[in-house]
Short mmCIF file of C-alpha atoms and ligand atoms in Angstrom, two decimals:
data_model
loop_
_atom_site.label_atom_id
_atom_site.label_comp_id
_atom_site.label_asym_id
_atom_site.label_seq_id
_atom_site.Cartn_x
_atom_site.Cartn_y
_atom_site.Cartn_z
CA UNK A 63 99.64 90.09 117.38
CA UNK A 64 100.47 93.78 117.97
CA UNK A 65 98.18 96.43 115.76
CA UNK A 66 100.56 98.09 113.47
CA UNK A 67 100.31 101.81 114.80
CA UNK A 68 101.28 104.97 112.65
CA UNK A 69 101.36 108.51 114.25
CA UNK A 70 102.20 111.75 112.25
CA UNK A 71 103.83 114.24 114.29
CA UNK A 72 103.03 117.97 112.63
CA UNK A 73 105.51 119.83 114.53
CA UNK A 74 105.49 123.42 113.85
CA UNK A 75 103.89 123.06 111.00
CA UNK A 76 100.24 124.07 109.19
CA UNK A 77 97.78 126.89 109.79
CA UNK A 78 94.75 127.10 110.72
CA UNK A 79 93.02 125.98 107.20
CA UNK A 80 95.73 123.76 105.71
CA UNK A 81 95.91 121.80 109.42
CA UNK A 82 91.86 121.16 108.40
CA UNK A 83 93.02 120.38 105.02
CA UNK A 84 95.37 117.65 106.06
CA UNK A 85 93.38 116.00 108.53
CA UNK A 86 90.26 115.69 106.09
CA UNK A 87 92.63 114.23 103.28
CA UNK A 88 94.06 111.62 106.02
CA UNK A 89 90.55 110.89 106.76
CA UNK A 90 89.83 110.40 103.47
CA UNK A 91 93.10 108.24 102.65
CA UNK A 92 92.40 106.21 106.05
CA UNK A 93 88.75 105.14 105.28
CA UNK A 94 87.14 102.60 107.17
CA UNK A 95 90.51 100.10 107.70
CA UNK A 96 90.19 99.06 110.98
CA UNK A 97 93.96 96.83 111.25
CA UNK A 98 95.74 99.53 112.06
CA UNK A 99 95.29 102.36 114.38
CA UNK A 100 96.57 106.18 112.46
CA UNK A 101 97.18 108.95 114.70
CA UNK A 102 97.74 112.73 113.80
CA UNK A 103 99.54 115.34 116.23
CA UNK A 104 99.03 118.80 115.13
CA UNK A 105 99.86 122.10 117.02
CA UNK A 106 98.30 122.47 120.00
CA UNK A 107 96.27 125.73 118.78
CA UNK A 108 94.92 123.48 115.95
CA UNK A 109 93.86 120.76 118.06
CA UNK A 110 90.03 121.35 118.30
CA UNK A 111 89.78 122.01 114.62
CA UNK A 112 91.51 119.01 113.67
CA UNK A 113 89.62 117.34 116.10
CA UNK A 114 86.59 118.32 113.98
CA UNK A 115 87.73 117.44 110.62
CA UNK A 116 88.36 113.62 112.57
CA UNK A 117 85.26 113.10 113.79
CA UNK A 118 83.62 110.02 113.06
CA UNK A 119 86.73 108.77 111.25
CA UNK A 120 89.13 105.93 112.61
CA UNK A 121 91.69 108.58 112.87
CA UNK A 122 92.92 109.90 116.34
CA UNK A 123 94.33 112.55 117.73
CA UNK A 124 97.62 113.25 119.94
CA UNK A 125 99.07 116.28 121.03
CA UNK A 126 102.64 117.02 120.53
CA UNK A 127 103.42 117.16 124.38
CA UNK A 128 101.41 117.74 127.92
CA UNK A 129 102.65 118.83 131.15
CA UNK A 130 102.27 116.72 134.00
CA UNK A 131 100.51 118.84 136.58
CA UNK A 132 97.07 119.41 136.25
CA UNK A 133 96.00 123.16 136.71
CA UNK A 134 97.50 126.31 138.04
CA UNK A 135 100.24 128.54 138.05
CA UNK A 136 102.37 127.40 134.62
CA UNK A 137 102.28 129.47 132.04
CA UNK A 138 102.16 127.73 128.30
CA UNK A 139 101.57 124.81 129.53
CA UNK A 140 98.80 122.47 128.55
CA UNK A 141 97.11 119.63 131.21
CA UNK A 142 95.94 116.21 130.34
CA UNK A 143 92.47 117.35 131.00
CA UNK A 144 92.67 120.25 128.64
CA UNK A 145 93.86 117.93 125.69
CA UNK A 146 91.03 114.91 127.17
CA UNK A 147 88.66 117.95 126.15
CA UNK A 148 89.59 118.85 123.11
CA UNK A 149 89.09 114.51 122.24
CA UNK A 150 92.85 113.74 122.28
CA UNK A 151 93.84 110.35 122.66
CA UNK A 152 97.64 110.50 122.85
CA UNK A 153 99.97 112.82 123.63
CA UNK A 154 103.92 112.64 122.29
CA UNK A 155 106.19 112.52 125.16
CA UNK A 156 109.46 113.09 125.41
CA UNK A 157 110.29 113.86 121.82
CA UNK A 158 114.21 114.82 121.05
CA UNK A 159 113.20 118.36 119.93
CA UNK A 160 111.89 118.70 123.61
CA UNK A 161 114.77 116.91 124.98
CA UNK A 162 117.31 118.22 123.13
CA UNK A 163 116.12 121.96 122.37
CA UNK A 164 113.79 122.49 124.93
CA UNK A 165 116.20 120.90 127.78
CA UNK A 166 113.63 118.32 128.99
CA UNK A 167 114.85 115.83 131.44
CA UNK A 168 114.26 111.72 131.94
CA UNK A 169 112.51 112.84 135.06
CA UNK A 170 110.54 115.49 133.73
CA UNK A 171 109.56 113.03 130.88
CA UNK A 172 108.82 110.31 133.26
CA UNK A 173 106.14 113.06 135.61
CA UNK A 174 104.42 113.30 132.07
CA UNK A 175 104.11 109.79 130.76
CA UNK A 176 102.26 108.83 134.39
CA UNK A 177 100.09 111.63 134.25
CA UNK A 178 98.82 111.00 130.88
CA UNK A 179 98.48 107.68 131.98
CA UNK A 180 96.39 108.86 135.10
CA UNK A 181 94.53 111.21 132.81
CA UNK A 182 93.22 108.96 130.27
CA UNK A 183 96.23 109.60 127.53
CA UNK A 184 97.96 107.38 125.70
CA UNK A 185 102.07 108.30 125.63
CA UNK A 186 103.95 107.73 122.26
CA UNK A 187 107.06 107.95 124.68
CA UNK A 188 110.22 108.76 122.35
CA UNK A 189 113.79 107.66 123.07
CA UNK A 190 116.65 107.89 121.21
CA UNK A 191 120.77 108.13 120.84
CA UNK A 192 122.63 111.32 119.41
CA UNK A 193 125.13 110.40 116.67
CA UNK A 194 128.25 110.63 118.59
CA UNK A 195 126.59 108.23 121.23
CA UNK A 196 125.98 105.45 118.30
CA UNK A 197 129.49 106.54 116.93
CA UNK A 198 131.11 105.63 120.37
CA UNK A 199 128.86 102.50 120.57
CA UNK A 200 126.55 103.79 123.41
CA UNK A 201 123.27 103.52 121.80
CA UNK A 202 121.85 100.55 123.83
CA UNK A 203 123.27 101.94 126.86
CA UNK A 204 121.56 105.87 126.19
CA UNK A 205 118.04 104.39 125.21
CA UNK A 206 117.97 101.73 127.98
CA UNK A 207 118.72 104.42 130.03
CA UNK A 208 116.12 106.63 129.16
CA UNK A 209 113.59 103.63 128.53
CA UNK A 210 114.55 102.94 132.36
CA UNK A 211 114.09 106.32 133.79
CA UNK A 212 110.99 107.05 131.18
CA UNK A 213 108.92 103.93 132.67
CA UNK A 214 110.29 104.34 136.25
CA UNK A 215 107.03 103.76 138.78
CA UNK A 216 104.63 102.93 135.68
CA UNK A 217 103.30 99.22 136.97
CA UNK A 218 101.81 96.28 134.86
CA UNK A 219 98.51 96.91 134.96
CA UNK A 220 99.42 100.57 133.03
CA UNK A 221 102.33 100.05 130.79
CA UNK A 222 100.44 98.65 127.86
CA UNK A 223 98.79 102.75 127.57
CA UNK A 224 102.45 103.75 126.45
CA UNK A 225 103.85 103.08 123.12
CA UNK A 226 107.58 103.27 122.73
CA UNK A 227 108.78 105.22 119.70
CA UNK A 228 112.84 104.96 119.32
CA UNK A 229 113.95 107.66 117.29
CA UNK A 230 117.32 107.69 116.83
CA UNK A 231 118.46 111.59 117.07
CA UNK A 232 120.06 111.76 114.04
CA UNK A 233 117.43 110.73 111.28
CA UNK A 234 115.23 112.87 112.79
CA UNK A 235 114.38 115.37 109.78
CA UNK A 236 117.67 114.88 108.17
CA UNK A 237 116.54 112.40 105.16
CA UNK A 238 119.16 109.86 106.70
CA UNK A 239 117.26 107.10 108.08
CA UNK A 240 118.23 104.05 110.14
CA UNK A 241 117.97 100.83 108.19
CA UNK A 242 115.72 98.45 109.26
CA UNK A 243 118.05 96.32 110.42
CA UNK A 244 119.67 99.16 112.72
CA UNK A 245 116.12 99.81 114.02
CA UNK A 246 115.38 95.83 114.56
CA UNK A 247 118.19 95.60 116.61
CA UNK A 248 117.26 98.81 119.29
CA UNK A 249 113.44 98.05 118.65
CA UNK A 250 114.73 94.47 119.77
CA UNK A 251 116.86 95.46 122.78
CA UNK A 252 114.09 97.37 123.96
CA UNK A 253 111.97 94.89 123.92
CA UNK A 254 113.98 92.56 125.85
CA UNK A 255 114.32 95.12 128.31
CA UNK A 256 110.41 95.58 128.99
CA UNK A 257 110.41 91.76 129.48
CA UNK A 258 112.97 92.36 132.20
CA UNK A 259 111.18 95.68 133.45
CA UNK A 260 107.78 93.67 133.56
CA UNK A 261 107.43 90.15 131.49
CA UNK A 262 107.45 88.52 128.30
CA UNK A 263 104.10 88.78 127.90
CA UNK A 264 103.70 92.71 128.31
CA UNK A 265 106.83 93.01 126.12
CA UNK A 266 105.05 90.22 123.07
CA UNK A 267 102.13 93.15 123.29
CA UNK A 268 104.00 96.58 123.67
CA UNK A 269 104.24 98.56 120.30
CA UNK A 270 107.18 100.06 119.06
CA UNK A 271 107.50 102.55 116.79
CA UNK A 272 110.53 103.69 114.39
CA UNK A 273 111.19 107.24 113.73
CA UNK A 274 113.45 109.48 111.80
CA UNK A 275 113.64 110.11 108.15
CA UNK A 276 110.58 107.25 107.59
CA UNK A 277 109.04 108.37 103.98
CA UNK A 278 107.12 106.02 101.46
CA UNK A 279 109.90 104.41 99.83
CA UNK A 280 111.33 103.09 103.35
CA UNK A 281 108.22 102.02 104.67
CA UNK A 282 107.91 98.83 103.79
CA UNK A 283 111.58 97.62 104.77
CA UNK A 284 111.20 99.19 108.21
CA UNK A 285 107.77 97.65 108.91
CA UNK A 286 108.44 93.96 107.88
CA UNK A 287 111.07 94.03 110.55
CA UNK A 288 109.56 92.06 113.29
CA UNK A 289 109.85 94.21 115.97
CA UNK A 290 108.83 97.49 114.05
CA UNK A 291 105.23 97.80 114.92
CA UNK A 292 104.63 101.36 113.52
CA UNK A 293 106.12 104.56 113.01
CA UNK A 294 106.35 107.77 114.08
CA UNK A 295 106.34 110.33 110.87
CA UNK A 296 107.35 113.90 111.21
CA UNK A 297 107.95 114.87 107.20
CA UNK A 298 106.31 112.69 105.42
CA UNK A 299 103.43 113.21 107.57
CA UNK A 300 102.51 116.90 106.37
CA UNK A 301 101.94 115.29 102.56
CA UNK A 302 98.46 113.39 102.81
CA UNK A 303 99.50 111.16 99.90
CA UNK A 304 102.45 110.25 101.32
CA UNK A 305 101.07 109.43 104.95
CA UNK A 306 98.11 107.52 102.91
CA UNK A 307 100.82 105.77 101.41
CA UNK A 308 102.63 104.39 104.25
CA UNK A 309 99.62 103.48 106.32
CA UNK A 310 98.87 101.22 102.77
CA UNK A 311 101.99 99.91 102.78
CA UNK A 312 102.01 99.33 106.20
CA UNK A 313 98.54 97.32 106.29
CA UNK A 314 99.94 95.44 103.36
CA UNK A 315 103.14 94.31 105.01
CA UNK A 316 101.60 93.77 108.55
CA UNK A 317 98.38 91.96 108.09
CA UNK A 318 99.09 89.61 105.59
C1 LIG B 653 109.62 113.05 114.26
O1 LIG B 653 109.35 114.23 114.29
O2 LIG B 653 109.31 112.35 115.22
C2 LIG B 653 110.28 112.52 113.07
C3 LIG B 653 110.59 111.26 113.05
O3 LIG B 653 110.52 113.39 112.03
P1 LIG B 653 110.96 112.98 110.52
O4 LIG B 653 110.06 111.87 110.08
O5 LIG B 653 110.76 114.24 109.73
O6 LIG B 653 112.38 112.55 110.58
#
């Protein structure tokens, strides 16, 4: 039975006060439920505050990204024991705002997942087609690919620290989600792959996560899809009542 897992991913977004603000009223929402693990990914700069507000609480904290080497001469960049210290637990990796505005590569992304994993970190490793890619049919081809190249050199003993999140490019902030059954059938494909890449059993425990568009009045369709073992929020997860209300809905469909 895989722990449904819910992450919000702040982007960009918040200041100083309202990031506080957020966090406490996620806290708050979140309460002592202990069948699902909830996640929150605010700015970097925010990180220690939010880490703070969370204390105590059975909400964790992720950074938005880390870079994969672990001091010196790399300017803006953030190490894995830099967010360890500020009490993160996960860090998104390879989102498709990085990949697609920042120009990261599958082997750039694959240096950071195993150093998170060597740091302590927990990747929420994202994958995902473009629209003309699903258009022209290439979508299990593009995330197998980058599933492939993400996980290259991570062994068995490690690949349960990474959580998959397939986010297909184009419902990413555009209000245009994939319907669960479009996201059962990648979150399904994937998960045959990981029981080629390792075994049945590691894939039977490996969470995946849907992303792009996922709001309230979605939630519960996406999650009762069998292979849809959380999601990754981006929107929805700057509103505390509407996070609150997904993780609900989400306990409600899950744990039955
Ligand atoms: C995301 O940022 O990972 C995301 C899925 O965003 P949104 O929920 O806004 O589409």
């Amino acid at each position: 039975m895989r722990k449904p897992f819910l992450a919000g991913n702040w982007k960009m977004n918040t200041d100083a006060a309202s990031a506080v603000a957020l966090a406490k009223g996620i806290v708050a929402a979140v309460g002592q439920a202990d069948n699902i693990d909830v996640a929150v990914c605010p700015p970097f700069v925010y990180l220690q505050a939010v880490a703070m507000a969370l204390s105590s609480s059975n909400v964790a904290l992720g950074a938005q990204d880390v870079f994969h080497q672990p001091d010196g001469a790399f300017t803006g960049e953030i190490s894995c024991k830099m967010l360890k210290d500020v009490c993160c637990t996960y860090a998104i990796i390879g989102h498709s705002e990085r990949r697609h505005v920042i120009g990261e590569t599958d082997e750039l992304i694959n240096n950071k997942i195993k150093a998170a994993i060597n740091g302590g970190l927990l990747p929420i490793f994202c994958v995902g087609e473009l629209l003309e890619e699903r258009q022209a049919g290439k979508t299990n081809r593009i995330v197998s690919d980058q599933v492939k190249k993400g996980l290259d050199g991570i062994c068995q003993e490690r690949i349960l620290a990474v959580t998959i999140a397939y986010e297909p490019v184009w419902a990413i902030g555009t209000g245009v989600n994939a319907t669960s059954q479009q996201a059962q059938e990648v979150h399904a494909m994937i998960r045959d792959l990981v029981a080629k890449l390792y075994n049945k059993e590691i894939a039977g425990q490996l969470r995946i996560q849907y992303g792009g568009s996922a709001k309230p009045a979605n939630t519960a369709e996406l999650m009762a899809q069998p292979d849809v073992d959380g999601l990754l929020i981006g929107g929805a997860s700057l509103k505390a009542s509407d996070f609150a209300a997904m993780i609900n809905t989400s306990i409600q469909v899950k744990c039955k």
